[in-house]
PDB file of C-alpha atoms in Angstrom:
ATOM      1  CA  MET F   1      85.784 108.466 -44.050  1.00 69.00           C
ATOM      2  CA  LYS F   2      88.555 107.620 -41.592  1.00 88.00           C
ATOM      3  CA  THR F   3      89.546 111.188 -40.682  1.00 90.00           C
ATOM      4  CA  ILE F   4      88.021 114.469 -39.642  1.00 90.00           C
ATOM      5  CA  SER F   5      89.442 116.916 -42.130  1.00 91.00           C
ATOM      6  CA  LEU F   6      89.516 120.581 -41.126  1.00 91.00           C
ATOM      7  CA  ARG F   7      90.677 123.247 -43.587  1.00 93.00           C
ATOM      8  CA  GLY F   8      91.115 126.963 -42.945  1.00 92.00           C
ATOM      9  CA  ALA F   9      89.757 127.062 -39.364  1.00 91.00           C
ATOM     10  CA  ARG F  10      89.583 130.647 -38.136  1.00 90.00           C
ATOM     11  CA  THR F  11      87.353 130.413 -35.049  1.00 88.00           C
ATOM     12  CA  HIS F  12      88.476 132.838 -32.307  1.00 86.00           C
ATOM     13  CA  ASN F  13      92.278 132.667 -32.067  1.00 85.00           C
ATOM     14  CA  LEU F  14      92.799 129.921 -34.666  1.00 89.00           C
ATOM     15  CA  LYS F  15      94.686 131.325 -37.639  1.00 90.00           C
ATOM     16  CA  ASN F  16      93.741 129.418 -40.800  1.00 91.00           C
ATOM     17  CA  ILE F  17      94.492 125.963 -39.331  1.00 90.00           C
ATOM     18  CA  ASP F  18      94.533 122.822 -41.525  1.00 93.00           C
ATOM     19  CA  ILE F  19      94.420 119.516 -39.642  1.00 92.00           C
ATOM     20  CA  ASP F  20      93.422 115.873 -40.193  1.00 93.00           C
ATOM     21  CA  LEU F  21      92.316 113.963 -37.082  1.00 91.00           C
ATOM     22  CA  PRO F  22      91.880 110.164 -37.098  1.00 91.00           C
ATOM     23  CA  ARG F  23      88.346 108.977 -36.329  1.00 88.00           C
ATOM     24  CA  ASP F  24      87.432 106.260 -33.822  1.00 84.00           C
ATOM     25  CA  GLN F  25      90.456 107.041 -31.668  1.00 86.00           C
ATOM     26  CA  PHE F  26      90.977 108.872 -28.406  1.00 86.00           C
ATOM     27  CA  ILE F  27      92.540 112.253 -29.159  1.00 87.00           C
ATOM     28  CA  VAL F  28      94.037 114.652 -26.618  1.00 88.00           C
ATOM     29  CA  ILE F  29      94.557 118.318 -27.482  1.00 89.00           C
ATOM     30  CA  THR F  30      97.206 120.015 -25.352  1.00 89.00           C
ATOM     31  CA  GLY F  31      98.970 123.329 -25.425  1.00 87.00           C
ATOM     32  CA  LEU F  32      99.631 126.580 -23.648  1.00 88.00           C
ATOM     33  CA  SER F  33      96.844 128.756 -22.339  1.00 86.00           C
ATOM     34  CA  GLY F  34      95.406 130.750 -25.231  1.00 86.00           C
ATOM     35  CA  SER F  35      96.842 128.456 -27.905  1.00 88.00           C
ATOM     36  CA  GLY F  36      93.401 127.556 -29.271  1.00 88.00           C
ATOM     37  CA  LYS F  37      92.669 124.172 -27.662  1.00 89.00           C
ATOM     38  CA  SER F  38      89.069 125.036 -26.746  1.00 86.00           C
ATOM     39  CA  SER F  39      88.557 126.936 -29.992  1.00 89.00           C
ATOM     40  CA  LEU F  40      89.574 123.850 -31.941  1.00 90.00           C
ATOM     41  CA  ALA F  41      87.826 121.197 -29.806  1.00 87.00           C
ATOM     42  CA  PHE F  42      84.610 122.925 -28.707  1.00 85.00           C
ATOM     43  CA  ASP F  43      84.041 125.949 -30.919  1.00 86.00           C
ATOM     44  CA  THR F  44      85.018 124.264 -34.215  1.00 89.00           C
ATOM     45  CA  ILE F  45      84.919 120.445 -34.196  1.00 88.00           C
ATOM     46  CA  TYR F  46      82.182 119.943 -31.599  1.00 86.00           C
ATOM     47  CA  ALA F  47      80.127 122.894 -32.854  1.00 86.00           C
ATOM     48  CA  GLU F  48      80.089 121.512 -36.405  1.00 87.00           C
ATOM     49  CA  GLY F  49      79.272 117.975 -35.243  1.00 85.00           C
ATOM     50  CA  GLN F  50      76.436 119.230 -33.040  1.00 82.00           C
ATOM     51  CA  ARG F  51      75.132 121.552 -35.785  1.00 83.00           C
ATOM     52  CA  ARG F  52      75.026 118.714 -38.315  1.00 82.00           C
ATOM     53  CA  TYR F  53      73.370 116.424 -35.800  1.00 80.00           C
ATOM     54  CA  VAL F  54      70.646 118.967 -35.025  1.00 80.00           C
ATOM     55  CA  GLU F  55      70.019 119.428 -38.762  1.00 80.00           C
ATOM     56  CA  THR F  56      68.912 115.764 -38.964  1.00 81.00           C
ATOM     57  CA  PHE F  57      65.854 116.544 -36.795  1.00 80.00           C
ATOM     58  CA  SER F  58      62.569 117.816 -38.148  1.00 83.00           C
ATOM     59  CA  PRO F  59      61.996 121.585 -38.120  1.00 83.00           C
ATOM     60  CA  TYR F  60      59.482 121.072 -35.312  1.00 82.00           C
ATOM     61  CA  ALA F  61      62.059 119.292 -33.099  1.00 79.00           C
ATOM     62  CA  ARG F  62      64.792 121.811 -33.963  1.00 78.00           C
ATOM     63  CA  GLN F  63      62.817 124.692 -32.447  1.00 79.00           C
ATOM     64  CA  PHE F  64      63.343 123.188 -28.977  1.00 75.00           C
ATOM     65  CA  LEU F  65      67.101 122.720 -29.329  1.00 74.00           C
ATOM     66  CA  ASP F  66      69.885 125.244 -28.930  1.00 71.00           C
ATOM     67  CA  ARG F  67      71.282 126.260 -32.283  1.00 70.00           C
ATOM     68  CA  MET F  68      74.999 126.577 -32.692  1.00 70.00           C
ATOM     69  CA  ASP F  69      76.601 128.950 -35.145  1.00 75.00           C
ATOM     70  CA  LYS F  70      78.528 127.469 -38.032  1.00 81.00           C
ATOM     71  CA  PRO F  71      82.254 127.612 -37.181  1.00 85.00           C
ATOM     72  CA  LYS F  72      84.515 129.797 -39.290  1.00 86.00           C
ATOM     73  CA  ALA F  73      86.311 127.371 -41.584  1.00 88.00           C
ATOM     74  CA  GLU F  74      86.692 126.814 -45.336  1.00 86.00           C
ATOM     75  CA  ARG F  75      85.751 123.131 -45.108  1.00 88.00           C
ATOM     76  CA  ILE F  76      85.067 120.443 -42.464  1.00 86.00           C
ATOM     77  CA  ASP F  77      84.603 116.831 -43.568  1.00 88.00           C
ATOM     78  CA  GLY F  78      84.112 113.539 -41.725  1.00 86.00           C
ATOM     79  CA  ILE F  79      82.447 114.960 -38.625  1.00 85.00           C
ATOM     80  CA  PRO F  80      80.292 112.398 -36.750  1.00 81.00           C
ATOM     81  CA  PRO F  81      77.451 113.380 -34.380  1.00 74.00           C
ATOM     82  CA  ALA F  82      79.045 114.857 -31.273  1.00 73.00           C
ATOM     83  CA  ILE F  83      78.546 115.332 -27.558  1.00 66.00           C
ATOM     84  CA  ALA F  84      80.744 117.420 -25.292  1.00 67.00           C
ATOM     85  CA  ILE F  85      81.393 117.794 -21.593  1.00 62.00           C
ATOM     86  CA  ASP F  86      81.813 121.337 -20.382  1.00 60.00           C
ATOM     87  CA  GLN F  87      85.118 122.244 -18.743  1.00 57.00           C
ATOM     88  CA  THR F  88      83.414 123.644 -15.652  1.00 60.00           C
ATOM     89  CA  ASN F  89      82.709 121.120 -12.910  1.00 53.00           C
ATOM     90  CA  PRO F  90      79.339 121.715 -11.199  1.00 58.00           C
ATOM     91  CA  VAL F  91      80.147 119.154  -8.500  1.00 57.00           C
ATOM     92  CA  ARG F  92      83.052 120.266  -6.346  1.00 58.00           C
ATOM     93  CA  THR F  93      84.317 117.075  -4.750  1.00 64.00           C
ATOM     94  CA  SER F  94      87.749 115.534  -5.009  1.00 62.00           C
ATOM     95  CA  ARG F  95      86.235 112.329  -6.438  1.00 66.00           C
ATOM     96  CA  SER F  96      84.336 113.975  -9.315  1.00 66.00           C
ATOM     97  CA  THR F  97      85.874 113.529 -12.731  1.00 68.00           C
ATOM     98  CA  VAL F  98      84.614 113.693 -16.297  1.00 64.00           C
ATOM     99  CA  GLY F  99      84.319 109.901 -16.151  1.00 68.00           C
ATOM    100  CA  THR F 100      82.148 109.882 -13.034  1.00 69.00           C
ATOM    101  CA  MET F 101      79.985 112.832 -14.086  1.00 63.00           C
ATOM    102  CA  THR F 102      79.123 111.286 -17.461  1.00 64.00           C
ATOM    103  CA  GLU F 103      78.975 107.719 -16.077  1.00 70.00           C
ATOM    104  CA  LEU F 104      81.617 106.813 -18.658  1.00 75.00           C
ATOM    105  CA  ASN F 105      83.654 105.395 -15.786  1.00 79.00           C
ATOM    106  CA  ASP F 106      81.109 102.576 -15.327  1.00 81.00           C
ATOM    107  CA  HIS F 107      81.360 101.623 -18.995  1.00 81.00           C
ATOM    108  CA  LEU F 108      85.170 101.682 -18.886  1.00 84.00           C
ATOM    109  CA  LYS F 109      85.158  99.383 -15.848  1.00 86.00           C
ATOM    110  CA  LEU F 110      82.983  96.905 -17.750  1.00 85.00           C
ATOM    111  CA  LEU F 111      85.205  97.148 -20.823  1.00 86.00           C
ATOM    112  CA  PHE F 112      88.375  96.477 -18.844  1.00 85.00           C
ATOM    113  CA  ALA F 113      86.730  93.653 -16.887  1.00 83.00           C
ATOM    114  CA  ARG F 114      85.640  91.930 -20.094  1.00 84.00           C
ATOM    115  CA  ALA F 115      88.614  92.695 -22.362  1.00 86.00           C
ATOM    116  CA  ALA F 116      91.439  92.472 -19.839  1.00 85.00           C
ATOM    117  CA  HIS F 117      93.643  89.433 -19.356  1.00 86.00           C
ATOM    118  CA  LEU F 118      94.522  88.832 -15.708  1.00 86.00           C
ATOM    119  CA  HIS F 119      98.177  88.093 -14.938  1.00 88.00           C
ATOM    120  CA  CYS F 120      99.814  87.041 -11.687  1.00 86.00           C
ATOM    121  CA  PRO F 121     101.442  90.120 -10.106  1.00 85.00           C
ATOM    122  CA  ASP F 122     104.355  88.011  -8.841  1.00 85.00           C
ATOM    123  CA  CYS F 123     105.363  85.857 -11.817  1.00 89.00           C
ATOM    124  CA  GLY F 124     103.516  87.572 -14.687  1.00 89.00           C
ATOM    125  CA  LYS F 125     101.926  84.369 -15.996  1.00 90.00           C
ATOM    126  CA  PRO F 126      98.305  84.525 -17.208  1.00 90.00           C
ATOM    127  CA  VAL F 127      95.743  83.509 -14.589  1.00 87.00           C
ATOM    128  CA  GLU F 128      93.444  80.824 -15.933  1.00 84.00           C
ATOM    129  CA  ARG F 129      89.898  80.024 -14.865  1.00 81.00           C
ATOM    130  CA  ASP F 130      89.371  76.750 -13.036  1.00 77.00           C
ATOM    131  CA  SER F 131      86.747  74.423 -14.450  1.00 76.00           C
ATOM    132  CA  PRO F 132      84.295  72.444 -12.288  1.00 73.00           C
ATOM    133  CA  ASP F 133      86.309  69.318 -13.168  1.00 73.00           C
ATOM    134  CA  GLN F 134      89.322  70.801 -11.391  1.00 71.00           C
ATOM    135  CA  LEU F 135      87.403  71.136  -8.103  1.00 66.00           C
ATOM    136  CA  ALA F 136      86.771  68.177  -5.828  1.00 64.00           C
ATOM    137  CA  ILE F 137      83.854  67.990  -3.379  1.00 62.00           C
ATOM    138  CA  THR F 138      84.342  65.442  -0.635  1.00 60.00           C
ATOM    139  CA  GLN F 139      81.781  64.636   2.036  1.00 57.00           C
ATOM    140  CA  LEU F 140      83.206  65.459   5.488  1.00 57.00           C
ATOM    141  CA  ASP F 141      80.637  63.869   7.746  1.00 58.00           C
ATOM    142  CA  LYS F 142      79.367  60.510   6.517  1.00 61.00           C
ATOM    143  CA  SER F 143      76.252  60.587   8.759  1.00 63.00           C
ATOM    144  CA  THR F 144      74.801  63.738   7.180  1.00 61.00           C
ATOM    145  CA  SER F 145      74.980  65.076   3.672  1.00 59.00           C
ATOM    146  CA  SER F 146      74.755  68.729   4.748  1.00 62.00           C
ATOM    147  CA  HIS F 147      78.502  69.137   5.229  1.00 63.00           C
ATOM    148  CA  ALA F 148      80.866  69.212   2.298  1.00 66.00           C
ATOM    149  CA  MET F 149      84.451  70.186   1.668  1.00 69.00           C
ATOM    150  CA  VAL F 150      85.376  72.214  -1.424  1.00 73.00           C
ATOM    151  CA  THR F 151      89.003  71.879  -2.452  1.00 77.00           C
ATOM    152  CA  PHE F 152      91.242  73.006  -5.284  1.00 79.00           C
ATOM    153  CA  THR F 153      94.682  71.872  -6.319  1.00 81.00           C
ATOM    154  CA  ILE F 154      97.762  74.086  -6.407  1.00 81.00           C
ATOM    155  CA  GLN F 155     100.682  72.754  -8.438  1.00 84.00           C
ATOM    156  CA  ILE F 156     104.014  73.306  -6.687  1.00 84.00           C
ATOM    157  CA  PRO F 157     106.491  74.921  -9.094  1.00 85.00           C
ATOM    158  CA  GLU F 158     109.884  73.211  -9.299  1.00 84.00           C
ATOM    159  CA  ASN F 159     111.699  76.226  -7.880  1.00 88.00           C
ATOM    160  CA  PHE F 160     109.549  76.281  -4.675  1.00 87.00           C
ATOM    161  CA  THR F 161     109.234  73.949  -1.712  1.00 85.00           C
ATOM    162  CA  LYS F 162     105.885  72.781  -0.370  1.00 83.00           C
ATOM    163  CA  GLU F 163     106.596  74.772   2.827  1.00 85.00           C
ATOM    164  CA  GLU F 164     107.016  77.988   0.806  1.00 87.00           C
ATOM    165  CA  ILE F 165     103.716  77.370  -0.996  1.00 84.00           C
ATOM    166  CA  GLU F 166     101.940  76.576   2.298  1.00 84.00           C
ATOM    167  CA  THR F 167     103.281  79.829   3.778  1.00 87.00           C
ATOM    168  CA  TRP F 168     102.120  81.752   0.710  1.00 85.00           C
ATOM    169  CA  LEU F 169      98.656  80.121   0.953  1.00 85.00           C
ATOM    170  CA  GLN F 170      98.405  81.026   4.654  1.00 85.00           C
ATOM    171  CA  ARG F 171      99.131  84.664   3.810  1.00 86.00           C
ATOM    172  CA  GLN F 172      96.270  84.449   1.293  1.00 85.00           C
ATOM    173  CA  GLY F 173      93.940  83.219   4.057  1.00 84.00           C
ATOM    174  CA  TYR F 174      93.965  79.486   3.278  1.00 82.00           C
ATOM    175  CA  THR F 175      94.836  77.780   6.545  1.00 79.00           C
ATOM    176  CA  ARG F 176      93.786  74.173   5.880  1.00 79.00           C
ATOM    177  CA  THR F 177      95.064  71.693   3.341  1.00 77.00           C
ATOM    178  CA  HIS F 178      93.666  68.289   2.485  1.00 73.00           C
ATOM    179  CA  LYS F 179      96.315  66.302   0.606  1.00 71.00           C
ATOM    180  CA  ILE F 180      99.927  67.230   0.070  1.00 71.00           C
ATOM    181  CA  ASN F 181     102.444  65.506  -2.133  1.00 73.00           C
ATOM    182  CA  LYS F 182     105.696  66.650  -3.761  1.00 69.00           C
ATOM    183  CA  LYS F 183     104.004  68.160  -6.810  1.00 73.00           C
ATOM    184  CA  SER F 184     100.724  69.588  -5.503  1.00 74.00           C
ATOM    185  CA  ILE F 185      98.702  70.752  -2.503  1.00 72.00           C
ATOM    186  CA  GLU F 186      94.943  70.290  -2.280  1.00 72.00           C
ATOM    187  CA  VAL F 187      93.616  73.381  -0.480  1.00 72.00           C
ATOM    188  CA  ILE F 188      90.327  73.518   1.455  1.00 70.00           C
ATOM    189  CA  GLN F 189      88.207  76.476   0.391  1.00 60.00           C
TER     190      GLN F 189
END
C-alpha cells in the first residue's frame, strides 16, 4: 500500500477527518495552535502504528511495554511500524535539535556525503575526482629517495590568464608551481 489512509478520525479535537498520506515520504503537518496537528500526528497516526507494532510481540513481551489506546477513527489502513520523538526537549542547549537527539543527523550527513554531487561554487561545474594517473610524483633530491614532490595539473580556462590562476591558487594556499605553460599549471602539493 502506497498511502496511509485515515477515515473518520475523531481523536481529541479532530472532527471526523478523512485523509490519505503518501508513504515513504517526508511529511510536515502545520497549522494554528489547537488545529489538531498533534492529535493527528501523535495521538492518531503514531498511536495506531505503535499499537500495531506492539501487537506483533508475544503476550509475554507485551506485558513489559506501554500499551496505547486505539485511536478514535472508523478505519486506518497502511500504517507501518512507528517511532516518535516527543515535542519536549530534555536537553536545553542551543545546539540540540531532533536530529542531534535521535542521532538522525549523523545518518543524514552520511547520506548527503554519499549521494551528493559536488559542484564548484564559482562556476557551477561538477567537481571530478582525480585519478592516480593524473598525479605525477617526481624525485626532488637525486641522492636520497626519501624526498618526493607530489603535483597535480590545473587546466587554464580560455577566459583566464595564467597570472589569474596563479593568484587564485595562492589564495587557496598553493604557493609553489612546477611547470607552467599556456594551457596548464602543474601545482606542487
